Short mmCIF file of C-alpha atoms in Angstrom, two decimals:
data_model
loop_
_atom_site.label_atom_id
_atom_site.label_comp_id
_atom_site.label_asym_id
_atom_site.label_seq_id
_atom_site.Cartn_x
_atom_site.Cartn_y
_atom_site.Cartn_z
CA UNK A 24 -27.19 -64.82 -18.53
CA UNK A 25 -29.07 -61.33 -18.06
CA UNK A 26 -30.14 -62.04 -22.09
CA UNK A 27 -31.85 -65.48 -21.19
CA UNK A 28 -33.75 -63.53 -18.03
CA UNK A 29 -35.30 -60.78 -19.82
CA UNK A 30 -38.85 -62.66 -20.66
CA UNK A 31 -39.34 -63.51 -17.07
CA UNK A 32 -41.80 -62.29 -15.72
CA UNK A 33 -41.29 -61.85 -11.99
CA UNK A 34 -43.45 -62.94 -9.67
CA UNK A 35 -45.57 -60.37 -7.60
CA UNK A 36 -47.58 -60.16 -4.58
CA UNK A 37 -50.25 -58.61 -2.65
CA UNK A 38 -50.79 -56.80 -0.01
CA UNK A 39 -52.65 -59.68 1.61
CA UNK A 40 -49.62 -62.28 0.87
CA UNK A 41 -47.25 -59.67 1.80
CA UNK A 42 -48.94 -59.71 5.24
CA UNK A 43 -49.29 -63.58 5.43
CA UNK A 44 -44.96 -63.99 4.70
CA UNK A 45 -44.74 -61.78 7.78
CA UNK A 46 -47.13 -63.76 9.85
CA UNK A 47 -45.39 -67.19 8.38
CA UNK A 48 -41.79 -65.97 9.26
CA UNK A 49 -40.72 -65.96 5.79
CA UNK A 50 -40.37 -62.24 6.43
CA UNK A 51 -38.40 -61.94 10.29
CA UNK A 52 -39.87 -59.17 12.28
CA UNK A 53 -36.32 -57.59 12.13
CA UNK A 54 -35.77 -57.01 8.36
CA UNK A 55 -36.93 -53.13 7.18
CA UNK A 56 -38.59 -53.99 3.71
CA UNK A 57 -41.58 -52.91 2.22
CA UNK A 58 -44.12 -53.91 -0.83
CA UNK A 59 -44.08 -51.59 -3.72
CA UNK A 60 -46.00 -52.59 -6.79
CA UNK A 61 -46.17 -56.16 -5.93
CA UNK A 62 -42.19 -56.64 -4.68
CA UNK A 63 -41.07 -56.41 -1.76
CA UNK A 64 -37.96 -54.01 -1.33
CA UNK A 65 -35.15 -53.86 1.61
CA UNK A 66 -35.55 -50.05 2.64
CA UNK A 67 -32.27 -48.00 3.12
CA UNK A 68 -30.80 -48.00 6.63
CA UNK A 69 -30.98 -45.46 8.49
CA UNK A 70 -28.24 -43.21 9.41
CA UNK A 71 -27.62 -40.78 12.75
CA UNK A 72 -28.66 -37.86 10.48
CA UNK A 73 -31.92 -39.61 9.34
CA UNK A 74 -33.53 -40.51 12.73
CA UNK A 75 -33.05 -37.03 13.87
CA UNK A 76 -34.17 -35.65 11.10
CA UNK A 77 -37.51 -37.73 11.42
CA UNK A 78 -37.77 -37.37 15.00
CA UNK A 79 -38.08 -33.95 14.64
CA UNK A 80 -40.41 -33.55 12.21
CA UNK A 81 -42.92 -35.86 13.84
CA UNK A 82 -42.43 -33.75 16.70
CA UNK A 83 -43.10 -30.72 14.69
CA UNK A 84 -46.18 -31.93 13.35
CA UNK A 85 -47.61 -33.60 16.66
CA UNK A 86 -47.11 -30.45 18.26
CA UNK A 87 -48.75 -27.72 15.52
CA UNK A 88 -51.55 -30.33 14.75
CA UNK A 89 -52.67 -31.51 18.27
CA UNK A 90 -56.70 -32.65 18.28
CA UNK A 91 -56.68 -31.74 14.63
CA UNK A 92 -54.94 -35.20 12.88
CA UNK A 93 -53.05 -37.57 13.61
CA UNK A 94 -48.87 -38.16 12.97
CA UNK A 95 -47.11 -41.60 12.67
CA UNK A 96 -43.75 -42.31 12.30
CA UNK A 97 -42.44 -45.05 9.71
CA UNK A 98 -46.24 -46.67 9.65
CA UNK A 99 -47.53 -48.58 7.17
CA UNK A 100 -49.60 -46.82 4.50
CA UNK A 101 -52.69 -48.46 3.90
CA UNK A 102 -53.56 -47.81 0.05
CA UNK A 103 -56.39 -49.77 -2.07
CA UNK A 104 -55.55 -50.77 -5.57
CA UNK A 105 -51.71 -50.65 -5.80
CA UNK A 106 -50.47 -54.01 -4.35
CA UNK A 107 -48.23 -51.69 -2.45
CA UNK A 108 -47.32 -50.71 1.47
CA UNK A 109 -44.91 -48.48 1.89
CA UNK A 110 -43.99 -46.79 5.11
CA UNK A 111 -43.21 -43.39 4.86
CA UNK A 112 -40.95 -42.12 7.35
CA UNK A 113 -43.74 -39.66 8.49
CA UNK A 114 -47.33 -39.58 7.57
CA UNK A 115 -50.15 -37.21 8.89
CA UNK A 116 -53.89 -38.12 8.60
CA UNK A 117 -57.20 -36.25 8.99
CA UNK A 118 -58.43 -38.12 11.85
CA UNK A 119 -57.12 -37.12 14.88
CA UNK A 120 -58.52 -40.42 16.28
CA UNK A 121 -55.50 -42.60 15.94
CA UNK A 122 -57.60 -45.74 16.54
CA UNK A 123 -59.01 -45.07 13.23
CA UNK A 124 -55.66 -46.10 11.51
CA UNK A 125 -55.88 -48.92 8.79
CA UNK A 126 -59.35 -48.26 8.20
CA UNK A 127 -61.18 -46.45 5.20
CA UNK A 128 -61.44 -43.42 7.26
CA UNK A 129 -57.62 -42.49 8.07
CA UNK A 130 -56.87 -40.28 5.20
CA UNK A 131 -53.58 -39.55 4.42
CA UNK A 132 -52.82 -35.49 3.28
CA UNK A 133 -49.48 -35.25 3.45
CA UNK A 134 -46.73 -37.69 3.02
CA UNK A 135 -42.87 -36.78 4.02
CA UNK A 136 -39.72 -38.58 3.58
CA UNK A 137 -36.53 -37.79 4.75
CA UNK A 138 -33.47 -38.59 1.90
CA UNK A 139 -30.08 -39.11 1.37
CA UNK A 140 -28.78 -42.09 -0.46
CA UNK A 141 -32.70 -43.30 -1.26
CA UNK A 142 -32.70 -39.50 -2.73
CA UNK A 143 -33.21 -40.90 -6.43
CA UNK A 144 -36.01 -43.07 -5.56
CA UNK A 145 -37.77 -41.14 -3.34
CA UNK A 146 -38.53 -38.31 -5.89
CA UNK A 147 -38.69 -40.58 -8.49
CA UNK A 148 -40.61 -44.34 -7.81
CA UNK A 149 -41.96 -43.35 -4.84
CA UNK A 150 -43.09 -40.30 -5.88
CA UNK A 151 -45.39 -41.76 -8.61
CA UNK A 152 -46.48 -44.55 -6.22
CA UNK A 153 -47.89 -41.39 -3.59
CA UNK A 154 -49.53 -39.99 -6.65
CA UNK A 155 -51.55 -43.49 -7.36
CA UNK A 156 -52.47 -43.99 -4.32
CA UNK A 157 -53.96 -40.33 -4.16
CA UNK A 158 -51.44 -38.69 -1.58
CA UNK A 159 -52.18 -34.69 -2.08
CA UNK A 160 -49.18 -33.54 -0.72
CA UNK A 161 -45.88 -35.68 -0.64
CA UNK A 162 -42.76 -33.69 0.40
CA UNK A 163 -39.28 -34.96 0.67
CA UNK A 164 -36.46 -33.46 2.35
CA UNK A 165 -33.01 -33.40 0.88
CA UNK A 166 -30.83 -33.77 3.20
CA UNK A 167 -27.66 -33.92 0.72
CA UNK A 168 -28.60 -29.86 -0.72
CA UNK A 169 -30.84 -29.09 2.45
CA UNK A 170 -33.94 -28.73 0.06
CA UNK A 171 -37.32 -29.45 0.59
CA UNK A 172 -39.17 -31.11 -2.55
CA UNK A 173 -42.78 -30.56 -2.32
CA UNK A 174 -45.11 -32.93 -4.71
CA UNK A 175 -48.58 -31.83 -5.02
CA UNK A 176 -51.72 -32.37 -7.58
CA UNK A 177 -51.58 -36.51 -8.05
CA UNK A 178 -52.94 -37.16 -11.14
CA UNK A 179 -52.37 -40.43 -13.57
CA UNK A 180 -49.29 -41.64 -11.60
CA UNK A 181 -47.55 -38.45 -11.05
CA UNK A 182 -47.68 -34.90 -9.17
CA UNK A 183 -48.36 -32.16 -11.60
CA UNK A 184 -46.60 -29.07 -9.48
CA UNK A 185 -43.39 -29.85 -8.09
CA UNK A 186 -41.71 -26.85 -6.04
CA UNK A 187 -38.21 -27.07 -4.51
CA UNK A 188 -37.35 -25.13 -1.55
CA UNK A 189 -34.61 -23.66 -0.08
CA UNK A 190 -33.63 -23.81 3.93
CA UNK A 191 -34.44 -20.18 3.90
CA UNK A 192 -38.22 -20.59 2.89
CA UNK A 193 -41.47 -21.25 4.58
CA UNK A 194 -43.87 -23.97 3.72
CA UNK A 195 -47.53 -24.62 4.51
CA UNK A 196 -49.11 -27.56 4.12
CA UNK A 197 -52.26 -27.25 1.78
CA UNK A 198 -54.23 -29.01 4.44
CA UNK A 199 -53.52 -27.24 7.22
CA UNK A 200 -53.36 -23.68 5.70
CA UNK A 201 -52.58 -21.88 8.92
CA UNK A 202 -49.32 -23.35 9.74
CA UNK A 203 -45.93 -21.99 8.11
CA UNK A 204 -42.50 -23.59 8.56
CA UNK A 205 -38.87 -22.67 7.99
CA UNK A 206 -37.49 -25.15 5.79
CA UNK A 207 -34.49 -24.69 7.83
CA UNK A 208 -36.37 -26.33 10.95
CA UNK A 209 -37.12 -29.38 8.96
CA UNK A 210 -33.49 -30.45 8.72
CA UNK A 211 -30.95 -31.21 12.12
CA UNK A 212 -28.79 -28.26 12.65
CA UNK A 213 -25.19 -28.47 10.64
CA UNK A 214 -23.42 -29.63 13.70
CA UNK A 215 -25.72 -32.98 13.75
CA UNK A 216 -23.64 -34.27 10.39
CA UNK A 217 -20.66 -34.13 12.77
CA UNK A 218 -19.77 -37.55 14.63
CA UNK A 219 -19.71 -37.70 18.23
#
């Protein structure tokens, strides 16, 4: 049967569709999918681990880059030319004016998301697709190994420097030059992997 299927082209969609099946229903407000390259995917769920994780990081980031840009949390991001929307689970723009968001003028500079069993497609697939739709900085952080990958230089589909950092080290955004965190504050504390 797989034989017989492998001319078939598969039929993809854009952005604009992909909007209109939400609208229609065809897409219930509940399900977490999102368009990459014209198909729409069924994103990981999220464990105990993972919202922490995010949580803190957006709180991070809110907090260092008050009245400088803006942070959202698991937002679409808005990217000409790719028939793609993902939503990263963090994603800081230029603006500080968060009315601006959607529009030509939010600008996104760095892209993070948080991994454990989307690990493989996060520095792989989604990895290129930040690098086509011009992301400068796309980091994702491990948290299988406790490792920060950091992406940066998009060019032709991929990031040309790739750096992988341990829980010990400090990162700094290339945007925002001034700030330096811990790796180690990125990720929950050990005891969070522990049920309750």
């Amino acid at each position: 049967m797989g034989r017989a299927l492998e001319g078939v082209e598969r039929r993809r969609f854009t952005v604009e569709e992909y909007h209109r099946m939400a609208e229609t229903g065809i897409l219930a407000p509940h399900e977490r999918v999102e368009l990459v390259r014209g198909s729409v995917r069924e994103m990981s769920p999220k464990n105990r681990v993972h919202v922490i994780a995010v949580d803190s990081i957006c709180s991070r980031f809110r907090e260092a880059l008050r009245g400088k840009a803006s942070v959202y949390q698991e937002a679409p991001l808005v990217a000409e030319g790719i028939d793609s929307e993902p939503e990263p689970d963090v994603m800081i723009c230029s603006n500080p004016d968060r009315s601006a968001y959607g529009t030509r003028r939010t600008t996104p500079l760095l892209v993070i998301e948080v991994a454990d069993s989307s690990l493989d497609y996060d520095v792989g697939e989604k990895a290129a697709l930040y690098a086509d739709a011009g992301v400068p900085e796309y980091w994702v952080a491990n948290l299988i190994e406790r490792v920060l990958v950091v992406f940066r230089e998009p060019k032709r589909g991929s990031y040309q420097n790739c750096l992988f950092l341990d829980a010990k080290a400090l990162v700094t955004p290339l945007a925002w030059p001034e700030l330096a965190f811990e790796v180690s504050a990125l990720f929950p504390r050990e005891s969070a992997d522990e049920p309750r």
